[in-house]
Structure formats: C-alpha cells, structure tokens
CSV table of C-alpha atoms and ligand atoms in Angstrom, one decimal:
chain,number,residue,atom,x,y,z
A,1,MET,CA,24.0,-3.1,26.0
A,2,SER,CA,21.4,-5.6,25.3
A,3,GLU,CA,23.2,-6.9,22.1
A,4,THR,CA,26.1,-8.2,24.2
A,5,LYS,CA,24.0,-9.8,26.9
A,6,LYS,CA,23.9,-13.6,27.0
A,7,VAL,CA,20.7,-15.3,26.2
A,8,VAL,CA,19.4,-17.7,28.8
A,9,PHE,CA,16.6,-20.2,28.2
A,10,SER,CA,15.2,-22.5,30.8
A,11,GLY,CA,12.0,-24.6,31.0
A,12,ILE,CA,10.1,-26.1,33.8
A,13,GLN,CA,7.3,-28.7,33.5
A,14,PRO,CA,4.0,-27.6,35.1
A,15,THR,CA,3.3,-31.0,36.5
A,16,GLY,CA,4.4,-32.0,39.9
A,17,ASN,CA,4.6,-29.7,42.9
A,18,ILE,CA,7.2,-27.1,42.9
A,19,HIS,CA,9.3,-27.4,46.0
A,20,LEU,CA,12.1,-25.8,48.0
A,21,GLY,CA,14.8,-27.5,45.9
A,22,ASN,CA,13.4,-26.0,42.7
A,23,TYR,CA,13.2,-22.6,44.4
A,24,LEU,CA,16.7,-22.6,46.0
A,25,GLY,CA,18.4,-24.6,43.3
A,26,ALA,CA,16.8,-22.9,40.2
A,27,VAL,CA,14.1,-20.2,40.4
A,28,LYS,CA,15.8,-18.0,43.0
A,29,ASN,CA,18.9,-17.8,40.8
A,30,TRP,CA,16.9,-17.0,37.8
A,31,VAL,CA,15.3,-14.2,39.7
A,32,ALA,CA,18.6,-12.9,41.1
A,33,HIS,CA,20.2,-12.7,37.6
A,34,GLN,CA,17.3,-11.4,35.6
A,35,GLU,CA,19.0,-8.1,34.8
A,36,GLU,CA,22.3,-9.5,33.6
A,37,LYS,CA,21.0,-11.6,30.7
A,38,VAL,CA,18.2,-11.8,28.2
A,39,ASN,CA,16.0,-14.5,29.8
A,40,TYR,CA,13.3,-16.8,28.6
A,41,PHE,CA,11.5,-18.9,31.1
A,42,CYS,CA,9.1,-21.3,29.6
A,43,ILE,CA,6.4,-23.4,31.3
A,44,VAL,CA,6.7,-26.5,29.1
A,45,ASP,CA,3.2,-27.8,29.0
A,46,LEU,CA,3.8,-29.6,25.7
A,47,HIS,CA,6.5,-31.7,27.4
A,48,SER,CA,4.0,-32.7,30.1
A,49,LEU,CA,1.8,-34.2,27.4
A,50,THR,CA,4.5,-36.8,26.8
A,51,VAL,CA,3.0,-38.9,29.6
A,52,PRO,CA,-0.8,-39.2,30.1
A,53,GLN,CA,-2.4,-36.2,31.8
A,54,ASP,CA,-5.8,-35.3,33.2
A,55,PRO,CA,-6.8,-32.3,31.0
A,56,GLU,CA,-8.3,-30.2,33.8
A,57,ASN,CA,-5.4,-30.9,36.1
A,58,LEU,CA,-2.9,-30.0,33.5
A,59,ARG,CA,-4.7,-26.8,32.7
A,60,PHE,CA,-4.8,-25.9,36.4
A,61,GLN,CA,-1.2,-26.8,37.0
A,62,THR,CA,0.1,-24.8,34.1
A,63,ARG,CA,-1.6,-21.6,35.3
A,64,SER,CA,-0.5,-22.4,38.8
A,65,MET,CA,3.1,-22.7,37.7
A,66,ALA,CA,2.9,-19.5,35.8
A,67,ALA,CA,1.5,-17.7,38.9
A,68,MET,CA,4.2,-19.3,41.1
A,69,LEU,CA,7.1,-18.2,38.9
A,70,LEU,CA,5.8,-14.6,38.9
A,71,ALA,CA,5.2,-14.8,42.6
A,72,CYS,CA,8.8,-15.9,43.1
A,73,GLY,CA,9.9,-12.7,41.5
A,74,LEU,CA,10.3,-13.3,37.8
A,75,ASP,CA,9.5,-9.9,36.4
A,76,PRO,CA,7.7,-9.7,33.0
A,77,GLU,CA,9.5,-6.4,32.5
A,78,LYS,CA,12.9,-8.1,32.8
A,79,SER,CA,12.3,-11.7,31.6
A,80,THR,CA,10.1,-13.3,29.1
A,81,VAL,CA,7.9,-15.8,31.0
A,82,PHE,CA,5.5,-17.8,28.9
A,83,ILE,CA,3.6,-21.0,28.3
A,84,GLN,CA,5.2,-23.1,25.6
A,85,SER,CA,1.9,-24.1,23.8
A,86,HIS,CA,1.1,-20.4,23.4
A,87,VAL,CA,4.0,-20.0,21.0
A,88,LYS,CA,3.3,-22.1,17.9
A,89,ALA,CA,6.9,-22.0,16.7
A,90,HIS,CA,7.8,-24.7,19.3
A,91,ALA,CA,5.6,-27.4,17.9
A,92,GLU,CA,6.1,-26.3,14.3
A,93,GLY,CA,9.8,-26.0,14.5
A,94,CYS,CA,10.0,-29.3,16.4
A,95,TRP,CA,8.7,-31.0,13.2
A,96,MET,CA,11.5,-29.4,11.1
A,97,LEU,CA,14.1,-30.6,13.6
A,98,ASN,CA,12.5,-34.1,13.7
A,99,CYS,CA,13.3,-34.3,10.0
A,100,ILE,CA,17.0,-33.9,10.5
A,101,THR,CA,17.4,-35.8,13.8
A,102,PRO,CA,18.5,-39.5,13.5
A,103,LEU,CA,16.3,-41.8,15.5
A,104,GLY,CA,19.4,-43.4,17.0
A,105,TRP,CA,20.2,-40.2,18.9
A,106,LEU,CA,16.9,-40.4,20.6
A,107,HIS,CA,17.1,-44.0,21.5
A,108,ARG,CA,20.3,-43.3,23.4
A,109,MET,CA,18.7,-40.8,25.8
A,110,THR,CA,18.9,-42.2,29.3
A,111,GLN,CA,15.8,-40.3,30.5
A,112,TYR,CA,13.8,-41.9,27.7
A,113,LYS,CA,15.2,-45.4,28.5
A,114,ASP,CA,14.4,-45.0,32.2
A,115,LYS,CA,10.9,-43.7,31.6
A,116,ALA,CA,10.1,-46.1,28.7
A,117,ALA,CA,11.2,-49.1,30.8
A,118,LYS,CA,8.5,-48.2,33.4
A,119,GLN,CA,5.7,-48.1,30.9
A,120,GLU,CA,3.8,-50.8,29.0
A,121,SER,CA,3.0,-48.6,26.1
A,122,VAL,CA,5.4,-45.8,25.2
A,123,LEU,CA,4.1,-42.7,23.4
A,124,THR,CA,5.9,-41.3,20.4
A,125,GLY,CA,6.0,-37.9,22.1
A,126,LEU,CA,8.1,-39.4,24.9
A,127,LEU,CA,10.8,-40.4,22.5
A,128,ASP,CA,10.6,-37.0,20.7
A,129,TYR,CA,10.7,-35.0,24.0
A,130,PRO,CA,14.4,-34.0,23.6
A,131,VAL,CA,13.8,-32.7,20.0
A,132,LEU,CA,11.0,-30.4,21.3
A,133,MET,CA,13.4,-29.3,24.1
A,134,ALA,CA,16.2,-28.7,21.6
A,135,GLY,CA,13.8,-26.4,19.6
A,136,ASP,CA,12.9,-24.5,22.8
A,137,ILE,CA,16.5,-23.6,23.3
A,138,ILE,CA,17.8,-23.0,19.8
A,139,PHE,CA,14.9,-21.1,18.4
A,140,TYR,CA,15.9,-18.3,20.8
A,141,ASP,CA,19.6,-18.4,20.0
A,142,ALA,CA,20.2,-19.3,23.7
A,143,ASP,CA,23.8,-19.4,24.9
A,144,GLU,CA,23.1,-20.8,28.3
A,145,VAL,CA,20.6,-23.4,29.6
A,146,PRO,CA,20.4,-23.6,33.4
A,147,VAL,CA,19.3,-27.1,34.2
A,148,GLY,CA,19.8,-29.9,36.6
A,149,GLU,CA,22.4,-32.6,36.0
A,150,ASP,CA,19.6,-34.9,34.7
A,151,GLN,CA,19.0,-32.6,31.7
A,152,LYS,CA,22.6,-32.3,30.6
A,153,GLN,CA,22.3,-35.0,28.0
A,154,HIS,CA,19.3,-33.3,26.5
A,155,VAL,CA,21.1,-30.0,26.2
A,156,GLU,CA,24.0,-31.9,24.6
A,157,LEU,CA,21.6,-33.3,22.1
A,158,ALA,CA,20.3,-29.8,21.4
A,159,ARG,CA,23.9,-28.9,20.5
A,160,ASP,CA,24.2,-31.9,18.2
A,161,ILE,CA,20.9,-31.0,16.5
A,162,ALA,CA,21.9,-27.4,16.1
A,163,GLN,CA,25.3,-28.4,14.7
A,164,ARG,CA,23.7,-30.8,12.2
A,165,PHE,CA,21.3,-28.2,11.0
A,166,ASN,CA,24.1,-25.7,10.6
A,167,SER,CA,26.2,-28.1,8.6
A,168,LEU,CA,23.3,-29.1,6.4
A,169,TYR,CA,22.0,-25.6,5.7
A,170,GLU,CA,23.9,-22.7,6.9
A,171,GLU,CA,26.9,-22.4,9.2
A,172,GLU,CA,26.2,-20.4,12.3
A,173,PHE,CA,22.4,-20.3,11.8
A,174,PHE,CA,21.8,-21.7,15.2
A,175,VAL,CA,23.8,-20.7,18.3
A,176,ILE,CA,25.3,-23.8,20.0
A,177,PRO,CA,23.9,-23.7,23.5
A,178,LYS,CA,25.7,-24.9,26.6
A,179,PRO,CA,24.2,-26.4,29.8
A,180,VAL,CA,24.8,-24.5,33.0
A,181,ILE,CA,24.6,-26.8,36.0
A,182,PRO,CA,24.4,-25.2,39.4
A,183,GLU,CA,27.1,-26.1,41.8
A,184,PHE,CA,26.6,-28.9,44.2
A,185,GLY,CA,25.9,-26.5,47.1
A,186,ALA,CA,22.5,-25.7,45.6
A,187,ARG,CA,21.2,-29.2,45.9
A,188,VAL,CA,18.4,-29.6,48.4
A,189,MET,CA,18.0,-33.2,49.7
A,190,GLY,CA,14.8,-34.9,50.8
A,191,LEU,CA,13.9,-34.3,54.4
A,192,ASP,CA,12.8,-37.9,54.8
A,193,ASP,CA,16.0,-39.2,53.2
A,194,PRO,CA,18.9,-36.8,53.1
A,195,THR,CA,20.8,-39.0,50.7
A,196,ALA,CA,18.3,-38.5,47.9
A,197,LYS,CA,17.5,-35.2,46.1
A,198,MET,CA,14.3,-33.5,47.0
A,199,SER,CA,12.2,-34.2,43.9
A,200,LYS,CA,8.9,-33.2,42.3
A,201,SER,CA,7.9,-36.8,41.8
A,202,SER,CA,8.1,-37.5,45.5
A,203,ALA,CA,6.9,-34.1,46.6
A,204,ASP,CA,3.5,-35.4,47.8
A,205,LYS,CA,5.1,-38.1,49.9
A,206,ARG,CA,4.7,-37.2,53.6
A,207,GLY,CA,7.7,-35.5,55.1
A,208,HIS,CA,9.8,-35.5,51.9
A,209,ALA,CA,9.6,-32.0,50.5
A,210,ILE,CA,8.6,-28.5,51.4
A,211,ARG,CA,6.2,-27.5,48.7
A,212,LEU,CA,6.1,-23.8,48.1
A,213,LEU,CA,2.4,-23.6,48.8
A,214,ASP,CA,2.6,-25.5,52.1
A,215,ASP,CA,1.1,-23.6,55.0
A,216,PRO,CA,3.4,-22.6,57.9
A,217,LYS,CA,2.1,-25.4,60.2
A,218,GLU,CA,2.8,-28.0,57.6
A,219,ILE,CA,6.3,-26.6,56.9
A,220,MET,CA,7.1,-26.7,60.7
A,221,ARG,CA,5.8,-30.2,60.9
A,222,SER,CA,7.9,-31.4,57.9
A,223,PHE,CA,11.1,-29.9,59.3
A,224,LYS,CA,10.4,-31.3,62.8
A,225,ARG,CA,10.2,-34.8,61.2
A,226,ALA,CA,13.4,-34.3,59.2
A,227,VAL,CA,15.8,-37.3,59.4
A,228,THR,CA,19.0,-36.4,61.2
A,229,ASP,CA,21.4,-38.6,63.1
A,230,SER,CA,21.9,-39.8,66.6
A,231,ASP,CA,24.7,-37.5,67.9
A,232,ASN,CA,24.2,-33.9,68.5
A,233,GLU,CA,26.7,-31.9,66.5
A,234,ILE,CA,25.5,-29.0,64.4
A,235,ALA,CA,28.2,-28.7,61.7
A,236,PHE,CA,28.6,-28.6,58.0
A,237,SER,CA,29.9,-31.9,56.9
A,238,ASN,CA,30.3,-34.3,53.9
A,239,ASP,CA,29.9,-37.3,56.1
A,240,PRO,CA,26.9,-39.3,54.7
A,241,GLU,CA,25.9,-40.0,58.3
A,242,LYS,CA,25.5,-36.3,58.8
A,243,ALA,CA,23.7,-35.6,55.6
A,244,GLY,CA,20.4,-34.6,57.3
A,245,VAL,CA,22.0,-31.9,59.5
A,246,ASN,CA,24.1,-30.7,56.6
A,247,ASN,CA,21.0,-30.4,54.4
A,248,LEU,CA,19.2,-28.4,57.1
A,249,LEU,CA,22.2,-26.1,57.5
A,250,GLY,CA,22.5,-25.8,53.7
A,251,ILE,CA,18.8,-24.8,53.4
A,252,TYR,CA,19.3,-22.2,56.2
A,253,LYS,CA,22.4,-20.8,54.5
A,254,ALA,CA,20.7,-20.6,51.1
A,255,VAL,CA,17.6,-18.9,52.5
A,256,THR,CA,19.4,-16.4,54.6
A,257,GLY,CA,22.4,-15.8,52.3
A,258,LYS,CA,24.7,-16.0,55.4
A,259,SER,CA,28.2,-17.4,55.4
A,260,GLN,CA,28.9,-20.8,57.0
A,261,GLU,CA,30.4,-19.2,60.1
A,262,ASP,CA,27.4,-16.9,60.6
A,263,VAL,CA,25.0,-19.8,60.1
A,264,LEU,CA,26.8,-21.8,62.8
A,265,ALA,CA,26.9,-18.7,65.1
A,266,ASP,CA,23.1,-18.5,64.8
A,267,PHE,CA,22.9,-22.1,66.2
A,268,ALA,CA,25.8,-21.8,68.7
A,269,ASN,CA,23.3,-21.8,71.6
A,270,ALA,CA,20.9,-24.4,70.1
A,271,ARG,CA,20.0,-27.1,72.6
A,272,GLY,CA,20.0,-29.8,70.0
A,273,TYR,CA,18.6,-30.7,66.6
A,274,GLY,CA,15.1,-29.6,67.7
A,275,ASP,CA,16.2,-26.0,67.9
A,276,LEU,CA,18.0,-26.3,64.5
A,277,LYS,CA,14.8,-27.7,62.9
A,278,VAL,CA,12.6,-24.9,64.3
A,279,GLY,CA,15.2,-22.3,63.3
A,280,VAL,CA,15.3,-23.5,59.7
A,281,ALA,CA,11.5,-23.9,59.5
A,282,GLU,CA,11.1,-20.3,60.7
A,283,VAL,CA,13.3,-18.8,58.0
A,284,VAL,CA,11.7,-20.9,55.3
A,285,ILE,CA,8.2,-19.9,56.5
A,286,GLU,CA,9.2,-16.2,56.5
A,287,MET,CA,10.7,-16.4,53.0
A,288,LEU,CA,7.6,-18.2,51.6
A,289,ALA,CA,5.0,-15.9,53.1
A,290,PRO,CA,5.2,-13.0,50.6
A,291,ILE,CA,5.6,-15.5,47.7
A,292,GLN,CA,2.4,-17.3,48.8
A,293,GLU,CA,0.5,-14.1,49.1
A,294,ARG,CA,1.5,-13.0,45.6
A,295,TYR,CA,0.6,-16.4,44.3
A,296,HIS,CA,-2.9,-16.4,45.8
A,297,ASN,CA,-3.5,-12.9,44.5
A,298,LEU,CA,-2.5,-13.8,41.0
A,299,MET,CA,-4.6,-17.0,41.0
A,300,ALA,CA,-7.6,-15.0,42.2
A,301,ASP,CA,-7.1,-12.5,39.3
A,302,THR,CA,-7.1,-14.7,36.3
A,303,ALA,CA,-7.5,-11.8,33.9
A,304,GLU,CA,-4.2,-10.3,35.2
A,305,LEU,CA,-2.4,-13.7,35.0
A,306,ASP,CA,-3.7,-14.2,31.4
A,307,ARG,CA,-2.6,-10.7,30.5
A,308,LEU,CA,1.0,-11.3,31.8
A,309,MET,CA,1.2,-14.7,30.0
A,310,ALA,CA,0.0,-13.1,26.8
A,311,ILE,CA,2.8,-10.5,27.0
A,312,GLY,CA,5.3,-13.2,27.5
A,313,ALA,CA,4.0,-15.3,24.6
A,314,ALA,CA,4.0,-12.3,22.2
A,315,GLN,CA,7.6,-11.5,23.1
A,316,ALA,CA,8.6,-15.2,22.7
A,317,GLN,CA,6.7,-15.5,19.4
A,318,ALA,CA,8.4,-12.4,18.0
A,319,VAL,CA,11.8,-14.0,18.4
A,320,SER,CA,11.1,-17.7,17.6
A,321,GLN,CA,8.6,-17.5,14.8
A,322,PRO,CA,11.0,-15.7,12.4
A,323,LYS,CA,13.7,-18.2,13.2
A,324,VAL,CA,11.4,-21.1,12.4
A,325,ASP,CA,10.2,-19.4,9.3
A,326,ARG,CA,13.7,-19.1,8.1
A,327,MET,CA,14.3,-22.7,8.8
A,328,LYS,CA,11.3,-23.7,6.8
A,329,GLU,CA,12.5,-21.7,3.9
A,330,MET,CA,16.0,-23.1,4.0
A,331,MET,CA,14.5,-26.6,4.1
A,332,GLY,CA,12.6,-26.0,0.9
A,333,LEU,CA,9.1,-25.2,2.0
A,334,VAL,CA,7.1,-22.6,0.0
A,335,MET,CA,6.4,-19.7,2.2
A,336,PRO,CA,2.8,-18.3,2.0
A,337,GLY,CA,2.6,-15.3,-0.3
B,401,AMP,P1,12.6,-30.5,38.0
B,401,AMP,O1,12.0,-30.5,39.4
B,401,AMP,O2,13.4,-31.8,37.8
B,401,AMP,O3,11.6,-30.2,36.9
B,401,AMP,O4,13.7,-29.4,38.0
B,401,AMP,C1,13.5,-28.0,37.8
B,401,AMP,C2,14.7,-27.2,38.2
B,401,AMP,O5,14.9,-27.3,39.6
B,401,AMP,C3,16.0,-27.7,37.6
B,401,AMP,O6,16.8,-26.6,37.3
B,401,AMP,C4,16.6,-28.5,38.7
B,401,AMP,O7,18.0,-28.5,38.6
B,401,AMP,C5,16.2,-27.8,39.9
B,401,AMP,N1,16.0,-28.7,41.1
B,401,AMP,C6,15.2,-29.8,41.1
B,401,AMP,N2,15.3,-30.5,42.3
B,401,AMP,C7,16.3,-29.8,43.0
B,401,AMP,C8,16.9,-30.0,44.3
B,401,AMP,N3,16.5,-31.0,45.1
B,401,AMP,N4,17.8,-29.2,44.7
B,401,AMP,C9,18.2,-28.2,43.9
B,401,AMP,N5,17.7,-27.9,42.7
B,401,AMP,C10,16.8,-28.7,42.2
B,402,LIG,N1,13.2,-31.2,30.2
B,402,LIG,C1,13.3,-30.2,31.2
B,402,LIG,C2,13.0,-30.8,32.6
B,402,LIG,O1,12.3,-31.7,32.7
B,402,LIG,C3,12.3,-29.1,31.0
B,402,LIG,C4,12.6,-28.3,29.7
B,402,LIG,C5,11.9,-28.3,28.6
B,402,LIG,C6,13.7,-27.4,29.5
B,402,LIG,N2,12.5,-27.5,27.6
B,402,LIG,C7,13.6,-26.9,28.2
B,402,LIG,C8,14.8,-27.1,30.3
B,402,LIG,C9,14.5,-26.1,27.6
B,402,LIG,C10,15.7,-26.2,29.7
B,402,LIG,C11,15.6,-25.7,28.4
B,402,LIG,O2,13.6,-30.2,33.6
C-alpha cells in the first residue's frame, strides 16, 4: 500500500555532462527501484545558479537532463520527475528555513569551503546551497536520500534543520531524512585515471568519461585508450596497480548484471587487455543505444517534454506547497484570505 512505501528524494544538477558513473551509480538504481518507493527526482536548476551560468546554456542543459532521465527509464507514471524552479515551494520554503538556520552551520560545510576557496568573489547562494537542498528533501517528507558520499554532510545538515524546526514549532512536523550511499561497488572510476572517480566536472576531458550521449565510435575510442597496467591478467582486484582493469570489469559487470565468475568466463579467451576493452565498449554501446534514441526523440518533441515536466511539477507542487504553507503559518505569517 502506498501509505507504507518509503519516500525517496534525489536531486541532480543539470550542469555538466551526465556520464556512465552517474548512470551505473545512481540513475540505473533509481529506475530499477521505482515501484518499491514513492520517488521524487528533481533537476536542481536553482542549485546550478549558485555559480555563474550562461542563461541559454543552463536552459538547454536543464531540458537535456530532463530528457535524459526519462530516456534512462524514469517513468512519470511511477516517479515524480520535475524541474526544481517549476515548483515555487522550494525557493519560498528555503527562505523560511534560512530564518531558523544558524550561519555557523553553513560555514562548516566542506563543499562550501572547497568551492569558496577557488573563487575570488563568493555568492550568497553558494553558502545557502545546503539550505535549499534541505528544503528539497524535507518538504516531501523524504525518508531516504540516495546521494554520493560527497553529499552526505548536506543530508546531515538537512536532518539538523528539520530537527531544529520540529523542536521550535512542532515535534514530528518534518520527517528526519537519512542519506543512502550506494556501496563501493557502484563507483565508476575515470578511464584516464582509474584511481579517481569519473566526474562531471572532468567529463569533457579527453578519455576521462563515457558521456551518455557519446556516439559509438567515441565510446570505443575512449575505452581503447583506458589506462590499464603492464601485465596481462584479467581479474577483479583491489590492488591499486590493477585499478584500471578492475574498473573495466566492474563496468562490464554493472552493465550486464552478471556475476564475477560469469564476467571472467566471458573474457577467458581474451588475448589481452585489447579484447577486454573492446568487449566492455560493446556492451556499453549496446546499453546506451536505446537510451540515446529515446533522448533524441524527446529533445525533438519539446511539447511532449514540456508536458511531462508539467505533470511532474504539478505532482511535486501538490505535496510541497501545503507543507510550506503550514510552515509559514506556524512561523507567524498571515495567510492570504
Ligand atoms: P554528481 O555527478 O556529483 O552530480 O552526482 C550525481 C549522482 O551520480 C550521485 O548520486 C553520485 O553518487 C553518482 N555518481 C557520480 N559520479 C559517480 C561515479 N563515478 N560512480 C558512481 N556514481 C557516481
Ligand atoms: N547537491 C546535490 C549534488 O550536487 C544535488 C541535490 C540538490 C540533491 N538537492 C538535492 C541531492 C536533494 C539529493 C537531495 O549532487
């Protein structure tokens, strides 16, 4: 029964190129578990504004990310997929949360410290980023927040903010969310440097990532260039020297869903790493072909994409706006008559 289903909320920034790591480590799992939970998947365009953006590019990337998530199999009938800025409760409720969040909590955020250190002039929105994110999560009474390790501190802050609101105004008003970090196995490493995670910020670096929209030739080329090692042993291993081969096998395993033994059996007759690379590239190309086709169809039919995003926004709004309205009332604002 839907009342007993856990509520899951996750967000993805539209900026940067979505890559194989995002797909195998996050999106594929969202798709696989859509039916078991009540899911909200949000394209967090307001978060992207916390660093300077080119307006046309941001607009394109936001629609592109929406099309990609649907192409990957998120089903608007089973999950609420929406664009953050379409649902006014996020920005509005963020203000309410700002007014109960001590500044010190934000100054402690390691992502803020890292990003701020790299910039000459830091925008207020960058500091406030985790409060906006807390609202994303708690306005939906989310129980679980699937995120990467780097976002754990932000989800913990969301818990603190929710608890603070509850103790100031009404116990149990907000559900206290918990981060759900995928196990280590789901981590895809860079093809150019298998000791570093494949990342959006490096996705345009030659040979680093497989971007979900890369064409088959480019995918083959990137895998063929993948860094391996100088011996010739195809085996799963934790040895840092063998990280490249391990990553290739891990990708093959995640894509095919096969056991380690079956993966190794598939490469038992390989003549070397060349065969391994081609074998991995082939399954990735085959997996991405239908996703790419659906993506291009959706991008060509903007009316359909807009329609699907509007459905998601309406569903999200119906849940989050009443929650934010109740907060406003509790905090002493006069509700319009
Ligand atoms: P990001 O690319 O940092 O916006 O992350 C979006 C989602 O993809 C998060 O849930 C991450 O945990 C996941 N993710 C990002 N990079 C990888 C990777 N290299 N391997 C596995 N999962 C990843
Ligand atoms: N900050 C997250 C990231 O960069 C994206 C995000 C925004 C998010 N709001 C969220 C993730 C709510 C989970 C839940 O990856």
